[in-house]
């Protein structure tokens, strides 16, 4: 997927998520927002998978961790939060999911704040250790202290 294609998809996903945020407001558990967003995205024609399992492996293939990505929408990782404000750790988590799944683009969406928050993210193209980069920016936003995990199998 090209950067321009991802931008168009991310913009559409963001708009649908924003409309859900306006409708529901804050205060629900993350799962309610996940279900609502999956429903609305599916109705809009997106290919939506929820609770997608991934395995993180050491360089020799040994499984060192299992994670679950909230959503995979037309090849874009979507990480959802229902917190008062997004933190750098949430950005790092999403970047790690992108790296582990070898997917270039993702979004971090927060439904827990009265003001809607979303971030478009891109997997770093540099050799590890690399820092996450917000789409449209040329400088890393937070330092990374370890190499990116890899997907097994």
Coordinates of N, CA and C in Angstrom, one line a residue, residues 5 10 18 21 23 38 45 52 64 67 82 88 102 106 109 126 129 133 138-139 141 145:
X5 N -2.3 6.0 -0.5 CA -3.5 5.1 -0.3 C -3.8 5.0 1.2
X10 N -6.7 6.0 6.2 CA -6.6 6.5 7.6 C -7.6 7.7 7.8
X18 N -14.3 9.3 14.7 CA -14.8 10.6 15.2 C -16.3 10.6 15.4
X21 N -17.2 8.6 18.3 CA -16.9 9.3 19.5 C -18.0 10.3 19.9
X23 N -21.1 10.2 18.9 CA -22.3 9.5 19.3 C -22.3 8.9 20.7
X38 N -15.8 -1.4 14.7 CA -15.8 -2.5 13.8 C -17.1 -2.6 13.0
X45 N -17.8 -0.7 4.2 CA -17.1 -1.5 3.2 C -15.7 -1.9 3.5
X52 N -6.6 -9.6 16.6 CA -5.7 -10.3 15.7 C -4.5 -10.7 16.5
X64 N 8.9 -15.3 22.0 CA 9.2 -14.7 23.3 C 8.0 -13.8 23.8
X67 N 0.9 -11.2 21.5 CA 0.2 -10.0 21.7 C -1.1 -10.1 20.9
X82 N -9.1 3.8 25.6 CA -10.2 4.6 26.3 C -9.6 5.1 27.6
X88 N 3.2 8.4 25.4 CA 4.2 7.9 24.5 C 4.3 6.4 24.5
X102 N 5.1 -6.5 10.4 CA 5.7 -6.0 9.2 C 4.7 -5.3 8.3
X106 N -0.3 2.4 10.6 CA -1.3 2.1 11.7 C -1.9 3.4 12.2
X109 N -6.1 5.4 18.3 CA -7.3 6.1 18.4 C -7.7 6.1 19.9
X126 N 14.2 2.5 9.1 CA 15.6 2.4 9.5 C 16.0 1.1 10.1
X129 N 18.4 -0.2 16.2 CA 17.3 0.4 16.9 C 16.7 1.6 16.1
X133 N 8.0 7.1 14.1 CA 7.9 8.4 13.4 C 6.4 8.6 13.1
X138 N 9.4 14.4 9.9 CA 10.7 13.9 9.5 C 11.6 13.5 10.6
X139 N 11.2 13.8 11.9 CA 12.0 13.5 13.0 C 11.3 12.5 13.9
X141 N 9.7 10.8 17.2 CA 8.9 11.5 18.3 C 9.4 11.0 19.6
X145 N 14.5 2.0 22.8 CA 15.6 1.4 23.5 C 16.0 0.0 23.1

